[in-house]
Amino acid sequence: MALKLNADEMMAFIDEVFPQVRGEFAIDHLDGDRLVARLLVGERHLRPGNTVSGPAMFGLADVAAYMVTMAHVGREALAVTTNCSIDFMRKPAAGADLLAEARLLKLGQSLSVTDVLIYSEGSDKPVARASLTYSLPKSVRGQGAV
């Protein structure tokens, strides 16, 4: 299935429908069923111990899964997270942005399923792994599956 939104169109869409997170995320790569999103880590994302908080990592995983799904279905703001399982595996590197590599595993009639690995920039060891399922609005159902 061809992409309906490229990286620039996706970021413009995110800025439009989620202005509360404007400037927090970027897309480093988008092609096929794979997207790499970046959390631009700032002081607001840190917890005691000078590490990125779990909620910030969850947010990155959720946004990455949403973006790779929307890249395939188009501008559908009403897709919602219906399930997320996340494993925090190691402490992120202090001062480094986080990168989320999201792979769209399945895009069906009513659900999308995505796997996300989160890394500290410059490291090849994941700091977290997440599996997310999105429920798609009726307006995109029947468009085909990945």
Short mmCIF file of N, CA, C and O in Angstrom, two decimals:
data_model
loop_
_atom_site.label_atom_id
_atom_site.label_comp_id
_atom_site.label_asym_id
_atom_site.label_seq_id
_atom_site.Cartn_x
_atom_site.Cartn_y
_atom_site.Cartn_z
N MET A 1 0.84 -1.17 0.00
CA MET A 1 0.00 0.00 0.00
C MET A 1 0.89 1.24 0.00
O MET A 1 1.81 1.36 0.79
N ALA A 2 0.60 2.17 -0.87
CA ALA A 2 1.39 3.39 -1.00
C ALA A 2 1.11 4.34 0.17
O ALA A 2 0.01 4.36 0.73
N LEU A 3 2.12 5.11 0.51
CA LEU A 3 1.95 6.10 1.57
C LEU A 3 1.03 7.23 1.11
O LEU A 3 1.14 7.69 -0.03
N LYS A 4 0.16 7.68 2.00
CA LYS A 4 -0.73 8.79 1.69
C LYS A 4 -0.19 10.11 2.19
O LYS A 4 -0.63 11.17 1.76
N LEU A 5 0.77 10.05 3.14
CA LEU A 5 1.40 11.25 3.67
C LEU A 5 2.90 11.03 3.74
O LEU A 5 3.36 9.98 4.20
N ASN A 6 3.67 12.02 3.30
CA ASN A 6 5.13 11.94 3.46
C ASN A 6 5.50 12.57 4.81
O ASN A 6 4.63 13.03 5.55
N ALA A 7 6.77 12.60 5.13
CA ALA A 7 7.22 13.07 6.44
C ALA A 7 6.82 14.52 6.70
O ALA A 7 6.34 14.85 7.80
N ASP A 8 6.99 15.40 5.72
CA ASP A 8 6.63 16.81 5.92
C ASP A 8 5.13 16.97 6.10
O ASP A 8 4.69 17.74 6.96
N GLU A 9 4.34 16.26 5.30
CA GLU A 9 2.88 16.33 5.44
C GLU A 9 2.44 15.78 6.79
O GLU A 9 1.52 16.32 7.42
N MET A 10 3.11 14.73 7.25
CA MET A 10 2.77 14.14 8.55
C MET A 10 3.04 15.13 9.68
O MET A 10 2.22 15.30 10.58
N MET A 11 4.19 15.78 9.66
CA MET A 11 4.51 16.73 10.73
C MET A 11 3.55 17.92 10.71
O MET A 11 3.14 18.41 11.77
N ALA A 12 3.15 18.38 9.52
CA ALA A 12 2.18 19.47 9.43
C ALA A 12 0.84 19.03 10.02
O ALA A 12 0.17 19.80 10.73
N PHE A 13 0.45 17.79 9.76
CA PHE A 13 -0.80 17.23 10.30
C PHE A 13 -0.73 17.15 11.83
O PHE A 13 -1.66 17.56 12.53
N ILE A 14 0.38 16.63 12.36
CA ILE A 14 0.55 16.53 13.81
C ILE A 14 0.49 17.92 14.45
O ILE A 14 -0.19 18.12 15.46
N ASP A 15 1.17 18.90 13.86
CA ASP A 15 1.14 20.26 14.40
C ASP A 15 -0.27 20.84 14.39
O ASP A 15 -0.65 21.57 15.30
N GLU A 16 -1.05 20.48 13.37
CA GLU A 16 -2.42 20.99 13.25
C GLU A 16 -3.36 20.36 14.28
O GLU A 16 -4.11 21.07 14.95
N VAL A 17 -3.34 19.05 14.40
CA VAL A 17 -4.34 18.37 15.24
C VAL A 17 -3.89 18.17 16.69
O VAL A 17 -4.72 17.93 17.55
N PHE A 18 -2.59 18.25 16.94
CA PHE A 18 -2.06 18.12 18.30
C PHE A 18 -1.10 19.27 18.60
O PHE A 18 0.10 19.06 18.84
N PRO A 19 -1.61 20.51 18.61
CA PRO A 19 -0.71 21.66 18.83
C PRO A 19 -0.01 21.62 20.18
O PRO A 19 1.05 22.24 20.34
N GLN A 20 -0.56 20.87 21.13
CA GLN A 20 0.06 20.80 22.47
C GLN A 20 1.41 20.10 22.45
O GLN A 20 2.18 20.22 23.42
N VAL A 21 1.75 19.36 21.39
CA VAL A 21 3.06 18.69 21.32
C VAL A 21 3.94 19.28 20.21
O VAL A 21 4.98 18.72 19.88
N ARG A 22 3.53 20.43 19.66
CA ARG A 22 4.31 21.07 18.60
C ARG A 22 5.74 21.30 19.08
O ARG A 22 5.97 21.77 20.19
N GLY A 23 6.70 20.90 18.27
CA GLY A 23 8.11 21.10 18.59
C GLY A 23 8.73 20.02 19.46
O GLY A 23 9.92 20.09 19.76
N GLU A 24 7.95 19.02 19.86
CA GLU A 24 8.50 17.94 20.70
C GLU A 24 8.99 16.75 19.88
O GLU A 24 9.82 15.99 20.37
N PHE A 25 8.43 16.57 18.69
CA PHE A 25 8.75 15.38 17.88
C PHE A 25 9.20 15.79 16.49
O PHE A 25 8.84 16.86 15.99
N ALA A 26 9.96 14.90 15.86
CA ALA A 26 10.38 15.07 14.46
C ALA A 26 10.38 13.69 13.82
O ALA A 26 10.39 12.67 14.52
N ILE A 27 10.37 13.67 12.51
CA ILE A 27 10.48 12.41 11.77
C ILE A 27 11.84 12.38 11.10
O ILE A 27 12.18 13.27 10.31
N ASP A 28 12.64 11.36 11.43
CA ASP A 28 13.96 11.19 10.81
C ASP A 28 13.87 10.36 9.54
O ASP A 28 14.70 10.52 8.65
N HIS A 29 12.89 9.46 9.47
CA HIS A 29 12.80 8.54 8.32
C HIS A 29 11.37 8.03 8.19
O HIS A 29 10.73 7.73 9.19
N LEU A 30 10.90 7.94 6.95
CA LEU A 30 9.60 7.35 6.68
C LEU A 30 9.62 6.73 5.30
O LEU A 30 9.87 7.42 4.30
N ASP A 31 9.41 5.42 5.25
CA ASP A 31 9.23 4.74 3.97
C ASP A 31 8.55 3.40 4.22
O ASP A 31 8.70 2.81 5.28
N GLY A 32 7.78 2.96 3.27
CA GLY A 32 7.10 1.68 3.40
C GLY A 32 6.36 1.58 4.72
O GLY A 32 5.56 2.44 5.06
N ASP A 33 6.65 0.54 5.47
CA ASP A 33 5.98 0.30 6.74
C ASP A 33 6.85 0.69 7.93
O ASP A 33 6.61 0.23 9.04
N ARG A 34 7.86 1.54 7.73
CA ARG A 34 8.81 1.89 8.78
C ARG A 34 8.93 3.40 8.93
O ARG A 34 9.02 4.12 7.93
N LEU A 35 8.92 3.84 10.19
CA LEU A 35 9.07 5.26 10.50
C LEU A 35 10.04 5.39 11.66
O LEU A 35 10.00 4.56 12.59
N VAL A 36 10.91 6.37 11.62
CA VAL A 36 11.76 6.68 12.77
C VAL A 36 11.39 8.08 13.23
O VAL A 36 11.53 9.06 12.49
N ALA A 37 10.86 8.14 14.46
CA ALA A 37 10.46 9.41 15.06
C ALA A 37 11.46 9.77 16.15
O ALA A 37 12.07 8.90 16.77
N ARG A 38 11.61 11.06 16.38
CA ARG A 38 12.56 11.58 17.36
C ARG A 38 11.81 12.37 18.42
O ARG A 38 10.97 13.21 18.09
N LEU A 39 12.12 12.09 19.69
CA LEU A 39 11.67 12.95 20.78
C LEU A 39 12.81 13.93 21.04
O LEU A 39 13.93 13.53 21.36
N LEU A 40 12.52 15.20 20.85
CA LEU A 40 13.51 16.25 21.10
C LEU A 40 13.53 16.48 22.61
O LEU A 40 12.75 17.27 23.15
N VAL A 41 14.39 15.74 23.27
CA VAL A 41 14.40 15.69 24.73
C VAL A 41 14.79 17.04 25.32
O VAL A 41 15.80 17.63 24.93
N GLY A 42 13.95 17.49 26.23
CA GLY A 42 14.20 18.73 26.96
C GLY A 42 14.02 18.48 28.45
O GLY A 42 13.65 17.38 28.88
N GLU A 43 14.24 19.49 29.22
CA GLU A 43 14.15 19.36 30.68
C GLU A 43 12.77 18.86 31.12
O GLU A 43 12.65 18.11 32.08
N ARG A 44 11.72 19.24 30.39
CA ARG A 44 10.35 18.83 30.76
C ARG A 44 10.14 17.32 30.66
O ARG A 44 9.18 16.78 31.19
N HIS A 45 11.04 16.61 29.94
CA HIS A 45 10.91 15.16 29.78
C HIS A 45 11.68 14.36 30.83
O HIS A 45 11.61 13.14 30.84
N LEU A 46 12.42 15.05 31.68
CA LEU A 46 13.30 14.36 32.62
C LEU A 46 12.63 14.11 33.96
O LEU A 46 11.74 14.83 34.38
N ARG A 47 13.07 13.05 34.60
CA ARG A 47 12.61 12.71 35.94
C ARG A 47 13.84 12.76 36.86
O ARG A 47 14.97 12.89 36.38
N PRO A 48 13.65 12.64 38.17
CA PRO A 48 14.81 12.61 39.05
C PRO A 48 15.80 11.52 38.61
O PRO A 48 15.39 10.44 38.17
N GLY A 49 17.06 11.83 38.71
CA GLY A 49 18.10 10.93 38.23
C GLY A 49 18.58 11.32 36.84
O GLY A 49 19.38 10.64 36.23
N ASN A 50 18.02 12.44 36.31
CA ASN A 50 18.42 12.97 35.01
C ASN A 50 18.24 11.96 33.89
O ASN A 50 19.11 11.78 33.05
N THR A 51 17.09 11.29 33.87
CA THR A 51 16.77 10.36 32.80
C THR A 51 15.40 10.69 32.25
O THR A 51 14.59 11.34 32.92
N VAL A 52 15.14 10.28 31.03
CA VAL A 52 13.85 10.53 30.40
C VAL A 52 12.78 9.71 31.14
O VAL A 52 12.97 8.53 31.44
N SER A 53 11.66 10.34 31.42
CA SER A 53 10.59 9.69 32.17
C SER A 53 9.87 8.64 31.33
O SER A 53 9.85 8.70 30.10
N GLY A 54 9.26 7.69 32.02
CA GLY A 54 8.45 6.67 31.36
C GLY A 54 7.31 7.26 30.55
O GLY A 54 7.08 6.85 29.40
N PRO A 55 6.56 8.24 31.10
CA PRO A 55 5.49 8.84 30.30
C PRO A 55 5.99 9.50 29.01
O PRO A 55 5.31 9.45 27.99
N ALA A 56 7.19 10.09 29.04
CA ALA A 56 7.73 10.69 27.82
C ALA A 56 8.05 9.60 26.78
O ALA A 56 7.79 9.77 25.59
N MET A 57 8.60 8.47 27.25
CA MET A 57 8.89 7.36 26.33
C MET A 57 7.60 6.76 25.78
O MET A 57 7.52 6.42 24.59
N PHE A 58 6.57 6.62 26.65
CA PHE A 58 5.28 6.14 26.17
C PHE A 58 4.74 7.08 25.10
O PHE A 58 4.24 6.64 24.06
N GLY A 59 4.83 8.38 25.36
CA GLY A 59 4.34 9.36 24.38
C GLY A 59 5.03 9.21 23.04
O GLY A 59 4.39 9.28 21.98
N LEU A 60 6.35 9.00 23.05
CA LEU A 60 7.10 8.81 21.81
C LEU A 60 6.62 7.56 21.08
O LEU A 60 6.39 7.59 19.87
N ALA A 61 6.46 6.47 21.80
CA ALA A 61 5.98 5.23 21.16
C ALA A 61 4.60 5.43 20.56
O ALA A 61 4.33 5.00 19.43
N ASP A 62 3.72 6.07 21.30
CA ASP A 62 2.35 6.30 20.84
C ASP A 62 2.33 7.19 19.60
O ASP A 62 1.65 6.90 18.61
N VAL A 63 3.08 8.28 19.62
CA VAL A 63 3.13 9.19 18.47
C VAL A 63 3.73 8.48 17.26
O VAL A 63 3.24 8.64 16.14
N ALA A 64 4.78 7.70 17.45
CA ALA A 64 5.40 6.99 16.33
C ALA A 64 4.42 6.01 15.70
O ALA A 64 4.31 5.92 14.46
N ALA A 65 3.69 5.25 16.52
CA ALA A 65 2.70 4.30 16.00
C ALA A 65 1.59 5.04 15.26
O ALA A 65 1.13 4.61 14.21
N TYR A 66 1.14 6.14 15.83
CA TYR A 66 0.09 6.95 15.19
C TYR A 66 0.57 7.45 13.83
O TYR A 66 -0.14 7.35 12.83
N MET A 67 1.80 7.98 13.78
CA MET A 67 2.30 8.56 12.54
C MET A 67 2.49 7.51 11.45
O MET A 67 2.15 7.76 10.29
N VAL A 68 3.02 6.34 11.78
CA VAL A 68 3.20 5.33 10.74
C VAL A 68 1.85 4.82 10.24
O VAL A 68 1.68 4.52 9.06
N THR A 69 0.86 4.78 11.13
CA THR A 69 -0.49 4.40 10.71
C THR A 69 -1.09 5.47 9.81
O THR A 69 -1.61 5.17 8.73
N MET A 70 -1.03 6.73 10.23
CA MET A 70 -1.60 7.82 9.45
C MET A 70 -0.91 7.98 8.10
O MET A 70 -1.54 8.37 7.12
N ALA A 71 0.37 7.67 8.03
CA ALA A 71 1.08 7.74 6.75
C ALA A 71 0.41 6.85 5.70
O ALA A 71 0.43 7.14 4.51
N HIS A 72 -0.23 5.78 6.17
CA HIS A 72 -0.90 4.83 5.26
C HIS A 72 -2.38 5.12 5.05
O HIS A 72 -2.92 4.82 4.00
N VAL A 73 -3.06 5.68 6.05
CA VAL A 73 -4.50 5.90 5.91
C VAL A 73 -4.85 7.35 5.60
O VAL A 73 -5.97 7.63 5.20
N GLY A 74 -3.93 8.27 5.79
CA GLY A 74 -4.20 9.68 5.52
C GLY A 74 -4.60 10.43 6.78
O GLY A 74 -4.49 9.94 7.89
N ARG A 75 -5.06 11.64 6.57
CA ARG A 75 -5.38 12.56 7.67
C ARG A 75 -6.66 12.13 8.38
O ARG A 75 -7.75 12.58 8.03
N GLU A 76 -6.52 11.27 9.37
CA GLU A 76 -7.67 10.75 10.13
C GLU A 76 -7.40 10.94 11.62
O GLU A 76 -6.96 10.03 12.30
N ALA A 77 -7.68 12.13 12.11
CA ALA A 77 -7.36 12.48 13.50
C ALA A 77 -8.08 11.61 14.52
O ALA A 77 -7.65 11.53 15.66
N LEU A 78 -9.17 10.96 14.14
CA LEU A 78 -9.97 10.23 15.12
C LEU A 78 -9.54 8.78 15.33
O LEU A 78 -10.21 8.04 16.04
N ALA A 79 -8.43 8.36 14.77
CA ALA A 79 -7.87 7.04 15.13
C ALA A 79 -7.41 7.14 16.58
O ALA A 79 -6.85 8.16 17.00
N VAL A 80 -7.66 6.09 17.36
CA VAL A 80 -7.33 6.14 18.79
C VAL A 80 -6.58 4.89 19.22
O VAL A 80 -6.80 3.80 18.69
N THR A 81 -5.71 5.06 20.21
CA THR A 81 -5.00 3.94 20.80
C THR A 81 -5.99 3.07 21.55
O THR A 81 -6.74 3.56 22.39
N THR A 82 -6.00 1.77 21.23
CA THR A 82 -6.88 0.85 21.97
C THR A 82 -6.08 -0.08 22.87
O THR A 82 -6.64 -0.68 23.79
N ASN A 83 -4.79 -0.21 22.60
CA ASN A 83 -3.96 -1.06 23.46
C ASN A 83 -2.50 -0.63 23.33
O ASN A 83 -2.05 -0.25 22.24
N CYS A 84 -1.79 -0.68 24.45
CA CYS A 84 -0.35 -0.45 24.43
C CYS A 84 0.28 -1.29 25.53
O CYS A 84 -0.20 -1.32 26.65
N SER A 85 1.34 -1.98 25.15
CA SER A 85 2.16 -2.70 26.11
C SER A 85 3.58 -2.19 25.92
O SER A 85 4.08 -2.16 24.79
N ILE A 86 4.20 -1.76 26.99
CA ILE A 86 5.56 -1.21 26.86
C ILE A 86 6.46 -1.84 27.92
O ILE A 86 6.05 -2.03 29.07
N ASP A 87 7.66 -2.19 27.50
CA ASP A 87 8.70 -2.70 28.39
C ASP A 87 9.83 -1.69 28.43
O ASP A 87 10.37 -1.31 27.39
N PHE A 88 10.17 -1.23 29.63
CA PHE A 88 11.30 -0.34 29.82
C PHE A 88 12.50 -1.22 30.16
O PHE A 88 12.48 -1.93 31.17
N MET A 89 13.54 -1.20 29.33
CA MET A 89 14.62 -2.17 29.45
C MET A 89 15.92 -1.62 30.04
O MET A 89 16.66 -2.36 30.67
N ARG A 90 16.21 -0.37 29.79
CA ARG A 90 17.42 0.23 30.35
C ARG A 90 17.25 1.74 30.40
O ARG A 90 16.40 2.30 29.72
N LYS A 91 18.07 2.38 31.19
CA LYS A 91 18.02 3.82 31.38
C LYS A 91 18.51 4.52 30.10
O LYS A 91 19.59 4.20 29.59
N PRO A 92 17.73 5.48 29.58
CA PRO A 92 18.19 6.24 28.42
C PRO A 92 19.43 7.06 28.78
O PRO A 92 19.62 7.46 29.93
N ALA A 93 20.24 7.33 27.78
CA ALA A 93 21.45 8.14 27.97
C ALA A 93 21.06 9.57 28.33
O ALA A 93 20.14 10.14 27.73
N ALA A 94 21.73 10.15 29.30
CA ALA A 94 21.45 11.52 29.72
C ALA A 94 21.79 12.48 28.58
O ALA A 94 22.84 12.37 27.95
N GLY A 95 20.88 13.41 28.33
CA GLY A 95 21.14 14.46 27.34
C GLY A 95 20.94 14.07 25.90
O GLY A 95 21.14 14.90 25.01
N ALA A 96 20.57 12.83 25.63
CA ALA A 96 20.40 12.39 24.23
C ALA A 96 18.93 12.38 23.85
O ALA A 96 18.06 12.07 24.67
N ASP A 97 18.65 12.74 22.59
CA ASP A 97 17.30 12.57 22.07
C ASP A 97 16.98 11.08 22.04
O ASP A 97 17.89 10.23 22.01
N LEU A 98 15.70 10.75 22.01
CA LEU A 98 15.27 9.37 21.86
C LEU A 98 14.74 9.16 20.45
O LEU A 98 14.05 10.03 19.91
N LEU A 99 15.04 8.01 19.88
CA LEU A 99 14.56 7.63 18.55
C LEU A 99 13.65 6.43 18.68
O LEU A 99 14.00 5.46 19.37
N ALA A 100 12.50 6.48 18.01
CA ALA A 100 11.55 5.37 18.02
C ALA A 100 11.46 4.82 16.61
O ALA A 100 11.08 5.53 15.68
N GLU A 101 11.83 3.55 16.45
CA GLU A 101 11.69 2.88 15.17
C GLU A 101 10.37 2.11 15.20
O GLU A 101 10.22 1.14 15.93
N ALA A 102 9.40 2.61 14.42
CA ALA A 102 8.06 2.01 14.40
C ALA A 102 7.88 1.22 13.11
O ALA A 102 8.16 1.72 12.02
N ARG A 103 7.43 -0.03 13.27
CA ARG A 103 7.11 -0.89 12.11
C ARG A 103 5.64 -1.23 12.15
O ARG A 103 5.14 -1.78 13.15
N LEU A 104 4.95 -0.89 11.07
CA LEU A 104 3.53 -1.24 10.95
C LEU A 104 3.45 -2.72 10.59
O LEU A 104 3.89 -3.13 9.53
N LEU A 105 2.94 -3.52 11.52
CA LEU A 105 2.87 -4.96 11.32
C LEU A 105 1.61 -5.38 10.57
O LEU A 105 1.64 -6.32 9.77
N LYS A 106 0.51 -4.68 10.83
CA LYS A 106 -0.74 -5.00 10.16
C LYS A 106 -1.62 -3.76 10.11
O LYS A 106 -1.76 -3.06 11.11
N LEU A 107 -2.20 -3.52 8.95
CA LEU A 107 -3.21 -2.49 8.79
C LEU A 107 -4.43 -3.17 8.24
O LEU A 107 -4.45 -3.61 7.09
N GLY A 108 -5.43 -3.35 9.08
CA GLY A 108 -6.63 -4.06 8.68
C GLY A 108 -7.80 -3.12 8.48
O GLY A 108 -7.65 -1.91 8.38
N GLN A 109 -9.00 -3.70 8.44
CA GLN A 109 -10.22 -2.94 8.23
C GLN A 109 -10.52 -1.97 9.36
O GLN A 109 -10.98 -0.87 9.14
N SER A 110 -10.24 -2.39 10.60
CA SER A 110 -10.61 -1.54 11.73
C SER A 110 -9.48 -1.31 12.73
O SER A 110 -9.62 -0.48 13.62
N LEU A 111 -8.36 -2.04 12.59
CA LEU A 111 -7.25 -1.91 13.53
C LEU A 111 -5.92 -1.84 12.81
O LEU A 111 -5.75 -2.45 11.74
N SER A 112 -4.98 -1.14 13.42
CA SER A 112 -3.58 -1.22 12.97
C SER A 112 -2.76 -1.70 14.16
O SER A 112 -3.07 -1.39 15.31
N VAL A 113 -1.71 -2.47 13.87
CA VAL A 113 -0.83 -3.01 14.91
C VAL A 113 0.60 -2.60 14.57
O VAL A 113 1.06 -2.82 13.44
N THR A 114 1.28 -2.01 15.55
CA THR A 114 2.62 -1.48 15.33
C THR A 114 3.56 -1.94 16.44
O THR A 114 3.18 -2.01 17.61
N ASP A 115 4.80 -2.23 16.06
CA ASP A 115 5.87 -2.56 17.00
C ASP A 115 6.83 -1.38 17.02
O ASP A 115 7.18 -0.85 15.95
N VAL A 116 7.26 -0.95 18.20
CA VAL A 116 8.14 0.21 18.33
C VAL A 116 9.32 -0.14 19.23
O VAL A 116 9.15 -0.66 20.33
N LEU A 117 10.52 0.14 18.75
CA LEU A 117 11.74 0.04 19.56
C LEU A 117 12.25 1.46 19.77
O LEU A 117 12.34 2.25 18.82
N ILE A 118 12.58 1.80 21.02
CA ILE A 118 13.07 3.14 21.36
C ILE A 118 14.54 3.04 21.76
O ILE A 118 14.91 2.17 22.56
N TYR A 119 15.36 3.92 21.20
CA TYR A 119 16.79 3.96 21.44
C TYR A 119 17.21 5.36 21.89
O TYR A 119 16.62 6.35 21.47
N SER A 120 18.26 5.44 22.69
CA SER A 120 18.94 6.71 22.90
C SER A 120 19.75 6.98 21.64
O SER A 120 20.38 6.05 21.10
N GLU A 121 19.73 8.21 21.19
CA GLU A 121 20.51 8.54 19.99
C GLU A 121 21.97 8.15 20.20
O GLU A 121 22.55 8.43 21.25
N GLY A 122 22.55 7.45 19.23
CA GLY A 122 23.93 7.03 19.30
C GLY A 122 24.13 5.64 19.88
O GLY A 122 25.25 5.14 19.91
N SER A 123 23.07 5.01 20.36
CA SER A 123 23.18 3.67 20.93
C SER A 123 22.40 2.67 20.07
O SER A 123 21.37 3.01 19.50
N ASP A 124 22.90 1.44 20.01
CA ASP A 124 22.18 0.40 19.27
C ASP A 124 21.41 -0.53 20.20
O ASP A 124 20.81 -1.50 19.76
N LYS A 125 21.40 -0.22 21.50
CA LYS A 125 20.65 -1.03 22.47
C LYS A 125 19.34 -0.33 22.81
O LYS A 125 19.35 0.82 23.27
N PRO A 126 18.21 -1.00 22.60
CA PRO A 126 16.94 -0.34 22.89
C PRO A 126 16.75 -0.08 24.38
O PRO A 126 17.16 -0.87 25.22
N VAL A 127 16.12 1.07 24.68
CA VAL A 127 15.79 1.40 26.06
C VAL A 127 14.36 0.98 26.39
O VAL A 127 14.02 0.83 27.56
N ALA A 128 13.53 0.80 25.35
CA ALA A 128 12.15 0.37 25.56
C ALA A 128 11.63 -0.30 24.29
O ALA A 128 12.14 -0.05 23.20
N ARG A 129 10.61 -1.14 24.50
CA ARG A 129 9.93 -1.80 23.38
C ARG A 129 8.44 -1.70 23.65
O ARG A 129 7.98 -1.91 24.78
N ALA A 130 7.67 -1.36 22.60
CA ALA A 130 6.23 -1.23 22.77
C ALA A 130 5.49 -1.88 21.62
O ALA A 130 5.99 -1.93 20.49
N SER A 131 4.31 -2.36 21.93
CA SER A 131 3.38 -2.88 20.93
C SER A 131 2.10 -2.08 21.09
O SER A 131 1.57 -1.98 22.20
N LEU A 132 1.63 -1.48 19.98
CA LEU A 132 0.44 -0.63 20.05
C LEU A 132 -0.59 -1.04 19.01
O LEU A 132 -0.23 -1.44 17.90
N THR A 133 -1.84 -0.93 19.40
CA THR A 133 -2.95 -1.18 18.48
C THR A 133 -3.79 0.09 18.43
O THR A 133 -4.10 0.68 19.46
N TYR A 134 -4.13 0.49 17.22
CA TYR A 134 -4.99 1.65 16.99
C TYR A 134 -6.30 1.20 16.38
O TYR A 134 -6.32 0.33 15.51
N SER A 135 -7.39 1.80 16.84
CA SER A 135 -8.70 1.61 16.23
C SER A 135 -8.88 2.70 15.18
O SER A 135 -8.65 3.88 15.46
N LEU A 136 -9.27 2.28 13.98
CA LEU A 136 -9.42 3.22 12.88
C LEU A 136 -10.87 3.66 12.75
O LEU A 136 -11.79 2.86 12.91
N PRO A 137 -11.08 4.94 12.41
CA PRO A 137 -12.46 5.42 12.24
C PRO A 137 -13.12 4.77 11.02
O PRO A 137 -12.43 4.30 10.10
N LYS A 138 -14.44 4.76 11.02
CA LYS A 138 -15.19 4.13 9.92
C LYS A 138 -14.83 4.72 8.57
O LYS A 138 -14.90 4.03 7.56
N SER A 139 -14.40 5.96 8.53
CA SER A 139 -14.09 6.62 7.25
C SER A 139 -12.92 5.97 6.51
O SER A 139 -12.79 6.16 5.31
N VAL A 140 -12.06 5.21 7.20
CA VAL A 140 -10.93 4.57 6.51
C VAL A 140 -11.13 3.08 6.31
O VAL A 140 -10.34 2.43 5.64
N ARG A 141 -12.17 2.52 6.87
CA ARG A 141 -12.40 1.08 6.75
C ARG A 141 -12.71 0.72 5.31
O ARG A 141 -13.38 1.43 4.60
N GLY A 142 -12.17 -0.41 4.90
CA GLY A 142 -12.41 -0.89 3.55
C GLY A 142 -11.44 -0.34 2.52
O GLY A 142 -11.59 -0.56 1.34
N GLN A 143 -10.40 0.39 2.96
CA GLN A 143 -9.42 0.94 2.04
C GLN A 143 -8.33 -0.05 1.67
O GLN A 143 -7.41 0.28 0.95
N GLY A 144 -8.39 -1.25 2.21
CA GLY A 144 -7.35 -2.23 1.95
C GLY A 144 -6.52 -2.47 3.17
O GLY A 144 -6.66 -1.78 4.17
N ALA A 145 -5.67 -3.46 3.10
CA ALA A 145 -4.87 -3.85 4.26
C ALA A 145 -3.42 -4.01 3.86
O ALA A 145 -3.09 -4.23 2.72
N VAL A 146 -2.54 -3.85 4.85
CA VAL A 146 -1.11 -4.06 4.65
C VAL A 146 -0.78 -5.47 5.11
O VAL A 146 -1.26 -5.92 6.11
#
